[in-house]
CSV table of C-alpha atoms and ligand atoms in Angstrom, one decimal:
chain,number,residue,atom,x,y,z
A,4,MET,CA,44.5,233.8,62.6
A,5,GLY,CA,46.1,237.1,63.7
A,6,SER,CA,49.4,238.6,64.8
A,7,PRO,CA,50.7,237.3,68.4
A,8,ASP,CA,49.1,239.1,71.4
A,9,ASP,CA,49.9,238.9,75.2
A,10,ALA,CA,46.7,237.0,76.5
A,11,PRO,CA,44.1,235.2,74.9
A,12,SER,CA,40.8,237.2,74.9
A,13,TYR,CA,37.5,235.7,75.4
A,14,THR,CA,34.3,237.3,73.8
A,15,SER,CA,30.9,235.4,73.3
A,16,GLY,CA,32.6,231.9,73.1
A,17,ARG,CA,35.2,233.3,70.8
A,18,LEU,CA,38.7,233.1,71.8
A,19,GLN,CA,42.0,233.6,70.4
A,20,LEU,CA,44.8,231.0,71.4
A,21,ARG,CA,48.3,231.3,71.3
A,22,VAL,CA,50.1,228.4,69.5
A,23,ARG,CA,53.0,227.1,71.6
A,24,GLU,CA,54.2,224.1,69.3
A,25,VAL,CA,53.3,222.1,66.2
A,26,ILE,CA,54.4,218.8,66.3
A,27,ARG,CA,54.6,216.5,63.1
A,28,GLU,CA,52.7,213.1,64.0
A,29,THR,CA,53.1,211.5,60.6
A,30,ALA,CA,53.9,212.6,57.0
A,31,ASP,CA,50.4,214.2,56.6
A,32,ALA,CA,49.3,215.0,60.4
A,33,ALA,CA,50.1,217.5,62.9
A,34,SER,CA,49.1,218.5,66.4
A,35,VAL,CA,48.8,222.3,67.2
A,36,VAL,CA,49.5,222.7,70.7
A,37,PHE,CA,48.2,226.0,72.4
A,38,GLU,CA,49.5,228.0,75.3
A,39,SER,CA,47.0,227.4,78.4
A,40,PRO,CA,44.1,230.1,77.8
A,41,HIS,CA,43.4,231.9,81.4
A,42,ASP,CA,39.9,231.7,81.4
A,43,GLY,CA,36.7,230.8,79.4
A,44,PHE,CA,38.0,227.6,78.0
A,45,THR,CA,37.0,224.5,79.8
A,46,TYR,CA,36.4,221.2,77.6
A,47,ARG,CA,35.2,217.6,78.3
A,48,PRO,CA,37.2,214.5,76.8
A,49,GLY,CA,35.9,213.9,73.0
A,50,GLN,CA,34.9,217.7,72.1
A,51,PHE,CA,36.0,219.8,69.5
A,52,ILE,CA,36.8,223.5,68.8
A,53,THR,CA,36.0,225.4,65.9
A,54,VAL,CA,39.1,227.2,64.4
A,55,GLY,CA,38.5,230.3,62.0
A,56,ALA,CA,41.4,230.2,59.5
A,57,GLN,CA,42.0,233.6,57.8
A,58,LEU,CA,42.8,232.3,54.4
A,59,PRO,CA,43.8,235.0,51.5
A,60,GLU,CA,40.1,233.9,49.9
A,61,GLY,CA,38.7,234.9,53.3
A,62,LEU,CA,37.6,233.3,56.7
A,63,ALA,CA,37.1,229.4,56.5
A,64,PRO,CA,35.7,227.9,60.0
A,65,ARG,CA,36.2,224.2,60.7
A,66,CYS,CA,36.0,222.0,63.6
A,67,TYR,CA,38.8,220.1,65.2
A,68,SER,CA,38.5,217.7,68.3
A,69,LEU,CA,40.9,218.0,71.1
A,70,SER,CA,43.3,215.4,71.4
A,71,THR,CA,44.5,216.4,74.8
A,72,ALA,CA,42.7,214.9,78.0
A,73,PRO,CA,41.6,218.0,80.0
A,74,ASP,CA,42.8,216.8,83.5
A,75,HIS,CA,46.2,215.5,82.5
A,76,ASP,CA,47.3,217.8,79.6
A,77,PRO,CA,48.5,221.2,80.5
A,78,HIS,CA,48.3,222.7,77.2
A,79,PRO,CA,45.5,221.8,74.7
A,80,ALA,CA,46.2,220.7,71.2
A,81,ILE,CA,44.1,219.6,68.1
A,82,THR,CA,45.8,217.1,65.6
A,83,VAL,CA,44.8,217.8,62.1
A,84,LYS,CA,45.3,215.1,59.1
A,85,ARG,CA,45.8,216.7,55.6
A,86,VAL,CA,42.6,216.3,53.1
A,87,VAL,CA,43.6,215.9,49.7
A,88,GLY,CA,42.8,219.2,47.9
A,89,GLY,CA,41.4,220.6,51.5
A,90,GLN,CA,41.6,224.1,52.0
A,91,VAL,CA,42.1,224.6,56.1
A,92,SER,CA,44.0,221.1,56.8
A,93,ASN,CA,46.8,221.8,54.4
A,94,TRP,CA,46.8,225.5,55.7
A,95,LEU,CA,47.3,224.9,59.1
A,96,ILE,CA,49.8,222.0,58.6
A,97,ASP,CA,51.9,224.2,56.5
A,98,ASN,CA,51.6,227.6,58.0
A,99,VAL,CA,50.6,227.3,61.2
A,100,ALA,CA,54.0,228.3,63.9
A,101,PRO,CA,54.9,229.3,67.5
A,102,GLY,CA,53.8,232.7,68.3
A,103,MET,CA,50.7,233.0,66.0
A,104,SER,CA,47.1,233.5,67.3
A,105,VAL,CA,44.3,231.7,66.3
A,106,ASP,CA,40.6,232.7,66.3
A,107,ILE,CA,38.4,229.7,67.9
A,108,ILE,CA,34.9,229.0,68.9
A,109,SER,CA,35.3,227.5,72.4
A,110,PRO,CA,34.8,223.9,73.0
A,111,THR,CA,31.5,222.2,72.5
A,112,GLY,CA,30.1,218.9,71.4
A,113,GLY,CA,28.3,216.0,72.7
A,114,PHE,CA,30.7,212.9,71.9
A,115,THR,CA,31.8,212.8,75.5
A,116,PRO,CA,31.2,210.4,77.9
A,117,ARG,CA,28.6,211.4,80.8
A,118,GLU,CA,29.7,208.1,82.9
A,119,TRP,CA,32.8,206.5,83.7
A,120,THR,CA,31.8,203.8,85.3
A,121,HIS,CA,31.5,201.1,82.4
A,122,ASP,CA,34.1,199.7,80.3
A,123,PHE,CA,35.2,201.4,77.1
A,124,VAL,CA,35.5,200.2,73.3
A,125,VAL,CA,36.8,202.9,71.3
A,126,VAL,CA,37.2,202.5,67.4
A,127,ALA,CA,38.9,205.0,65.4
A,128,ALA,CA,40.1,205.3,62.0
A,129,GLY,CA,42.8,207.6,60.8
A,130,SER,CA,42.4,211.2,62.3
A,131,GLY,CA,39.1,209.8,64.1
A,132,ILE,CA,42.0,209.0,66.8
A,133,THR,CA,41.9,212.6,67.8
A,134,PRO,CA,38.4,212.6,70.3
A,135,ALA,CA,39.4,208.9,71.1
A,136,MET,CA,42.8,209.8,72.5
A,137,SER,CA,41.5,212.2,74.9
A,138,ILE,CA,38.6,209.8,75.8
A,139,ILE,CA,41.4,206.8,76.4
A,140,LYS,CA,43.6,209.0,78.4
A,141,THR,CA,40.8,210.2,80.5
A,142,ALA,CA,39.6,206.8,81.1
A,143,LEU,CA,42.7,205.4,82.1
A,144,MET,CA,44.4,208.3,84.0
A,145,THR,CA,41.6,209.9,85.7
A,146,HIS,CA,39.0,207.0,86.2
A,147,HIS,CA,39.8,203.3,86.0
A,148,ASN,CA,37.8,202.0,83.1
A,149,ALA,CA,39.0,198.9,80.8
A,150,VAL,CA,39.5,200.2,77.3
A,151,THR,CA,39.6,198.2,73.9
A,152,LEU,CA,41.1,200.5,71.2
A,153,ILE,CA,40.5,199.2,67.6
A,154,TYR,CA,42.6,201.8,65.3
A,155,ALA,CA,42.3,201.5,61.3
A,156,ASN,CA,44.7,202.9,59.3
A,157,ARG,CA,46.2,202.8,55.8
A,158,ASP,CA,49.7,201.2,56.8
A,159,GLN,CA,52.2,201.6,59.9
A,160,GLU,CA,53.7,204.9,59.0
A,161,SER,CA,50.3,206.7,59.0
A,162,VAL,CA,49.3,205.3,62.8
A,163,ILE,CA,48.9,208.9,64.3
A,164,PHE,CA,50.1,209.0,68.1
A,165,ALA,CA,51.6,205.3,67.6
A,166,ASP,CA,54.3,206.0,70.5
A,167,THR,CA,51.7,207.5,72.8
A,168,ILE,CA,49.6,204.4,72.4
A,169,ALA,CA,52.2,202.1,73.0
A,170,ALA,CA,53.6,203.9,75.8
A,171,LEU,CA,49.7,203.8,77.6
A,172,GLN,CA,49.7,200.1,76.9
A,173,GLU,CA,52.9,199.6,78.6
A,174,THR,CA,51.3,201.7,81.4
A,175,TYR,CA,48.3,200.2,81.8
A,176,PRO,CA,48.6,196.3,80.5
A,177,ASP,CA,45.6,195.2,82.7
A,178,ARG,CA,43.5,198.0,81.2
A,179,LEU,CA,44.2,198.9,77.7
A,180,VAL,CA,43.8,196.6,74.8
A,181,VAL,CA,44.9,197.6,71.5
A,182,GLN,CA,44.2,196.3,68.1
A,183,HIS,CA,45.9,198.3,65.2
A,184,TRP,CA,43.9,197.2,61.8
A,185,LEU,CA,46.6,198.0,59.0
A,186,GLU,CA,44.7,198.0,55.3
A,187,SER,CA,48.1,197.2,53.9
A,188,GLU,CA,48.1,193.8,55.6
A,189,ARG,CA,44.3,193.3,56.3
A,190,GLY,CA,42.7,195.1,53.7
A,191,LEU,CA,39.5,197.3,54.4
A,192,PRO,CA,37.9,196.5,57.9
A,193,THR,CA,35.0,194.5,57.9
A,194,ALA,CA,32.0,193.6,60.3
A,195,VAL,CA,33.3,190.0,60.8
A,196,GLY,CA,37.1,191.5,61.4
A,197,ILE,CA,36.2,193.8,63.7
A,198,GLY,CA,34.0,191.2,65.2
A,199,SER,CA,36.6,189.0,65.6
A,200,LEU,CA,38.6,191.5,67.7
A,201,ILE,CA,35.9,192.6,70.2
A,202,ALA,CA,34.6,189.1,71.1
A,203,GLY,CA,33.7,188.8,74.6
A,204,ILE,CA,33.3,192.7,75.2
A,205,ASP,CA,31.0,193.4,78.5
A,206,ASP,CA,27.5,194.4,77.2
A,207,GLY,CA,27.4,197.2,79.6
A,208,ALA,CA,30.5,198.8,77.8
A,209,ALA,CA,30.0,202.2,76.1
A,210,ALA,CA,31.4,202.2,72.3
A,211,TYR,CA,33.0,205.4,70.7
A,212,LEU,CA,33.4,205.4,67.0
A,213,CYS,CA,35.0,208.2,64.7
A,214,GLY,CA,36.0,207.7,61.3
A,215,PRO,CA,34.4,207.7,57.7
A,216,THR,CA,30.8,206.8,57.7
A,217,PRO,CA,31.5,203.1,56.0
A,218,PHE,CA,34.0,202.3,58.5
A,219,MET,CA,31.8,203.4,61.3
A,220,ASP,CA,28.9,201.2,59.6
A,221,VAL,CA,31.1,198.2,59.9
A,222,ALA,CA,32.1,198.7,63.0
A,223,HIS,CA,28.7,199.6,64.4
A,224,GLU,CA,27.3,196.3,62.9
A,225,ALA,CA,30.0,194.5,64.6
A,226,LEU,CA,29.1,196.1,68.2
A,227,GLU,CA,25.5,195.4,67.9
A,228,ALA,CA,26.6,191.7,66.7
A,229,ALA,CA,28.6,191.3,69.7
A,230,GLY,CA,25.7,192.4,72.2
A,231,LEU,CA,26.0,196.0,72.7
A,232,PRO,CA,22.9,197.9,72.9
A,233,VAL,CA,22.8,201.0,69.9
A,234,ALA,CA,22.0,203.2,72.9
A,235,ARG,CA,25.4,202.7,73.9
A,236,ILE,CA,27.2,203.3,70.7
A,237,HIS,CA,28.2,206.8,70.2
A,238,ARG,CA,29.3,208.0,66.8
A,239,GLU,CA,31.4,211.3,65.7
A,240,LEU,CA,31.5,212.0,62.2
A,241,PHE,CA,34.3,214.5,60.6
A,242,TYR,CA,32.9,217.2,57.8
A,243,SER,CA,33.6,220.4,56.7
A,244,LEU,CA,31.4,223.3,57.9
A,245,THR,CA,29.2,224.9,55.5
A,246,THR,CA,28.1,227.8,57.4
A,247,ASN,CA,30.2,230.7,59.2
A,248,PRO,CA,29.6,230.3,62.9
A,249,PHE,CA,31.9,233.2,63.5
A,250,SER,CA,29.4,235.8,62.3
A,251,ALA,CA,27.4,235.1,65.5
A,252,ALA,CA,28.1,238.3,67.3
A,253,ALA,CA,27.3,240.5,64.6
A,254,THR,CA,23.7,239.3,64.5
A,255,THR,CA,22.9,239.3,68.3
A,256,THR,CA,20.7,241.8,69.6
A,257,PRO,CA,20.9,243.0,73.2
A,258,ALA,CA,18.6,240.9,75.8
A,259,ALA,CA,15.1,241.6,76.1
A,260,PRO,CA,14.5,239.3,79.2
A,261,VAL,CA,10.7,238.5,80.7
A,262,SER,CA,10.8,238.7,84.4
A,263,PRO,CA,10.2,234.8,85.9
A,264,GLY,CA,6.6,234.2,86.1
A,265,GLN,CA,5.7,236.9,83.7
A,266,PRO,CA,3.6,235.1,81.0
A,267,ALA,CA,4.9,235.5,77.3
A,268,GLU,CA,2.7,237.5,74.8
A,269,THR,CA,2.7,234.6,72.3
A,270,GLY,CA,3.6,231.1,71.8
A,271,THR,CA,5.9,228.9,74.2
A,272,ARG,CA,7.5,230.2,76.9
A,273,VAL,CA,10.8,229.0,77.7
A,274,THR,CA,13.0,229.2,80.8
A,275,VAL,CA,16.9,228.9,80.0
A,276,GLU,CA,19.8,228.0,82.4
A,277,ILE,CA,23.0,229.4,81.1
A,278,GLU,CA,26.5,230.0,82.7
A,279,GLY,CA,24.3,229.7,86.2
A,280,GLU,CA,21.8,232.2,85.2
A,281,THR,CA,17.8,231.8,84.3
A,282,HIS,CA,16.2,233.7,82.0
A,283,GLU,CA,12.7,233.6,80.5
A,284,VAL,CA,12.0,234.3,76.7
A,285,ALA,CA,8.9,233.8,74.4
A,286,TRP,CA,9.2,231.5,71.6
A,287,PRO,CA,6.8,231.6,68.8
A,288,ARG,CA,5.7,228.2,67.8
A,289,ASP,CA,7.3,228.4,64.2
A,290,ALA,CA,10.8,229.6,65.5
A,291,ILE,CA,13.8,228.0,65.8
A,292,LEU,CA,15.1,228.0,69.4
A,293,LEU,CA,18.7,229.0,68.5
A,294,ASP,CA,17.2,231.8,66.5
A,295,VAL,CA,15.0,233.0,69.5
A,296,LEU,CA,18.1,232.7,72.4
A,297,LEU,CA,20.2,234.8,70.2
A,298,ASP,CA,17.8,237.3,69.2
A,299,ASN,CA,17.4,237.9,73.1
A,300,GLY,CA,21.1,238.4,73.7
A,301,ILE,CA,21.6,234.8,75.2
A,302,GLU,CA,24.8,233.5,74.0
A,303,ALA,CA,23.9,230.1,73.4
A,304,PRO,CA,26.6,227.8,71.6
A,305,TYR,CA,26.4,226.5,68.2
A,306,VAL,CA,28.9,225.8,65.4
A,307,CYS,CA,27.3,224.4,62.3
A,308,ARG,CA,23.3,225.1,62.3
A,309,GLU,CA,22.9,222.1,60.3
A,310,GLY,CA,22.0,219.9,62.7
A,311,ASN,CA,25.1,217.5,62.5
A,312,CYS,CA,27.7,218.9,65.0
A,313,GLY,CA,25.9,218.8,68.5
A,314,GLY,CA,27.5,222.4,69.0
A,315,CYS,CA,24.3,223.5,70.0
A,316,GLU,CA,23.3,220.7,72.2
A,317,PHE,CA,21.1,221.3,75.5
A,318,ILE,CA,18.9,219.3,78.2
A,319,LEU,CA,15.4,219.6,78.4
A,320,THR,CA,14.1,219.6,81.8
A,321,GLU,CA,10.6,220.4,81.2
A,322,GLY,CA,8.2,220.2,78.1
A,323,GLU,CA,8.6,219.0,74.6
A,324,VAL,CA,10.4,220.2,71.5
A,325,GLU,CA,10.5,218.8,68.1
A,326,MET,CA,13.8,218.8,66.0
A,327,ARG,CA,13.7,219.3,62.1
A,328,VAL,CA,17.1,217.5,61.5
A,329,ASN,CA,19.1,215.3,63.9
A,330,ASP,CA,22.4,213.8,62.6
A,331,THR,CA,24.3,213.7,66.0
A,332,LEU,CA,22.1,212.6,68.8
A,333,ASP,CA,21.8,208.9,69.2
A,334,ASP,CA,19.0,207.3,71.3
A,335,PHE,CA,21.0,207.6,74.5
A,336,ASP,CA,21.6,211.2,74.0
A,337,LEU,CA,17.8,211.8,73.5
A,338,ARG,CA,16.8,209.6,76.4
A,339,ARG,CA,19.2,211.7,78.6
A,340,GLY,CA,17.5,215.0,77.2
A,341,ALA,CA,19.9,216.2,74.9
A,342,ARG,CA,18.3,218.2,71.9
A,343,LEU,CA,19.7,220.7,69.4
A,344,ALA,CA,18.9,224.4,69.6
A,345,CYS,CA,19.7,225.1,66.0
A,346,GLN,CA,16.9,222.7,65.0
A,347,SER,CA,14.3,223.0,67.7
A,348,THR,CA,10.8,224.3,67.5
A,349,PRO,CA,8.3,224.1,70.4
A,350,VAL,CA,5.5,221.3,70.8
A,351,THR,CA,4.3,222.3,74.4
A,352,ASP,CA,3.4,225.8,76.1
A,353,ILE,CA,5.9,225.6,78.5
A,354,VAL,CA,9.5,224.2,77.8
A,355,GLY,CA,12.7,224.5,80.0
A,356,ILE,CA,16.1,223.9,79.0
A,357,SER,CA,19.7,223.7,80.6
A,358,TYR,CA,23.1,224.1,79.2
A,359,ASP,CA,24.1,223.9,82.7
A,360,SER,CA,23.3,220.1,83.1
B,429,FAD,C1,33.3,217.8,64.9
B,429,FAD,C2,34.3,217.6,64.4
B,429,FAD,C3,35.6,217.3,64.5
B,429,FAD,C4,36.6,216.9,63.7
B,429,FAD,N1,37.8,217.0,64.0
B,429,FAD,C5,38.9,216.6,63.1
B,429,FAD,C6,40.3,216.2,63.9
B,429,FAD,O1,40.4,215.9,64.8
B,429,FAD,N2,41.4,216.3,63.2
B,429,FAD,C7,40.8,216.6,61.4
B,429,FAD,O2,42.0,216.0,60.5
B,429,FAD,N3,39.7,216.8,60.8
B,429,FAD,C8,38.8,216.8,61.8
B,429,FAD,N4,37.6,217.1,61.4
B,429,FAD,C9,37.7,217.5,59.9
B,429,FAD,C10,37.6,218.9,59.6
B,429,FAD,O3,36.9,220.0,60.4
B,429,FAD,C11,37.8,219.4,57.9
B,429,FAD,O4,36.8,218.7,57.9
B,429,FAD,C12,39.1,218.4,57.7
B,429,FAD,O5,40.3,219.4,58.0
B,429,FAD,C13,39.1,219.0,55.9
B,429,FAD,O6,38.9,220.4,56.2
B,429,FAD,P1,39.8,220.9,54.6
B,429,FAD,O7,39.2,222.5,54.6
B,429,FAD,O8,41.3,220.7,54.8
B,429,FAD,O9,38.8,220.1,53.4
B,429,FAD,P2,37.9,221.2,52.6
B,429,FAD,O10,38.4,222.6,51.9
B,429,FAD,O11,37.0,221.3,53.1
B,429,FAD,O12,37.7,220.0,51.4
B,429,FAD,C14,37.3,218.7,51.9
B,429,FAD,C15,37.1,217.6,50.6
B,429,FAD,O13,36.4,218.3,49.6
B,429,FAD,C16,37.0,218.5,48.5
B,429,FAD,N5,36.4,220.0,48.0
B,429,FAD,C17,36.3,221.0,48.5
B,429,FAD,N6,35.7,221.8,47.6
B,429,FAD,C18,35.2,221.2,46.9
B,429,FAD,C19,34.3,221.3,45.7
B,429,FAD,N7,33.9,222.6,45.4
B,429,FAD,N8,33.8,220.3,44.7
B,429,FAD,C20,34.7,219.1,44.7
B,429,FAD,N9,35.5,218.9,45.8
B,429,FAD,C21,35.4,219.8,47.0
B,429,FAD,C22,38.3,218.5,48.8
B,429,FAD,O14,39.2,218.5,47.6
B,429,FAD,C23,38.5,217.8,49.7
B,429,FAD,O15,38.6,216.5,49.2
B,429,FAD,C24,36.4,217.4,62.1
B,429,FAD,C25,35.1,217.8,61.8
B,429,FAD,C26,34.1,217.8,62.7
B,429,FAD,C27,32.7,218.0,62.1
B,430,FES,S1,25.1,223.7,65.9
B,430,FES,FE1,25.6,222.0,65.0
B,430,FES,S2,23.8,220.9,65.2
B,430,FES,FE2,23.1,222.8,66.3
């Protein structure tokens, strides 16, 4: 975070956003609403930004999902819940104020619907409602989907967006069903309990799950038992970054593009579509794709570099790659060609990839 300035700036996927408002949502959660950026900032429902908090101990990067709907909310916002002993969540809630500028990396992530032609089942716990809110609002307000929301919380007081959800229910009584699961009344969520709330869902529905792993595991079990194919169940796990994506710009070197058609000297040749431009570069067999792109001056997106945030996702258009780690893409993503640049090594001599698809 830095001092206020006149306009958000945009460099290499890094932006400064000005804080417009901080809204206390519950005793331990707050939304940080930003002024609308002029350009360089677009997002899909369910995606996240990476905030670079300038703490006294140094820069601490953390991911936060956008809780707003891109087509409807004029100002993008994140919603942060305190984590006991957590550095950045507490710092954001206690220190951020209107007028401050926040360093961020622009929105990314694969936890976002690609089709809006089916019903949605959204299963969230606690702060997991954040990306869910963006998806639900878009499904109801931009599209015509039916949505079932199952939302688990400790007690009534910890329900984030309680009023917004109630208002959506009033506006869309035929298309939105909300089932609150309060631990204070029902204990921890179980597969059988969640199953009873989703009985009769259409097996063509798509499910979006966000919350702690044990919670998502029981929800997954219930959805599969209800007949939903695994490929239609998408999960987003919240965790703290252990790498620093803000150091990227310093490590990149100017582009050395190969002319289209000119063979690469060694290994694989990869053609990259990004931001409406096409690049062709050599890709040594044992090299990680993201490193190759950055070394060639191509500003490919990334966040964690550990294979678990989805921030470096691209679509394979030709050839094949192998991923060392994949903790984020599910069967559905893999079938539509999604791969992680921070984990990919080449399998074929010719590879085509797109960030624009
Ligand atoms: C894609 C994505 C989207 C996300 N979206 C949201 C969102 O919308 N809202 C939201 O609130 N969060 C979200 N998160 C989580 C967020 O990024 C942070 O992980 C969260 O805010 C906690 O960060 P922190 O700095 O407060 O906690 P940290 O400082 O990272 O600490 C986390 C926990 O680890 C413990 N801990 C830390 N260091 C140590 C140590 N050395 N030894 C033992 N224990 C330790 C802390 O006590 C604490 O309990 C998201 C994460 C991802 C990956
Ligand atoms: S940058 Fe996070 S999965 Fe690749």
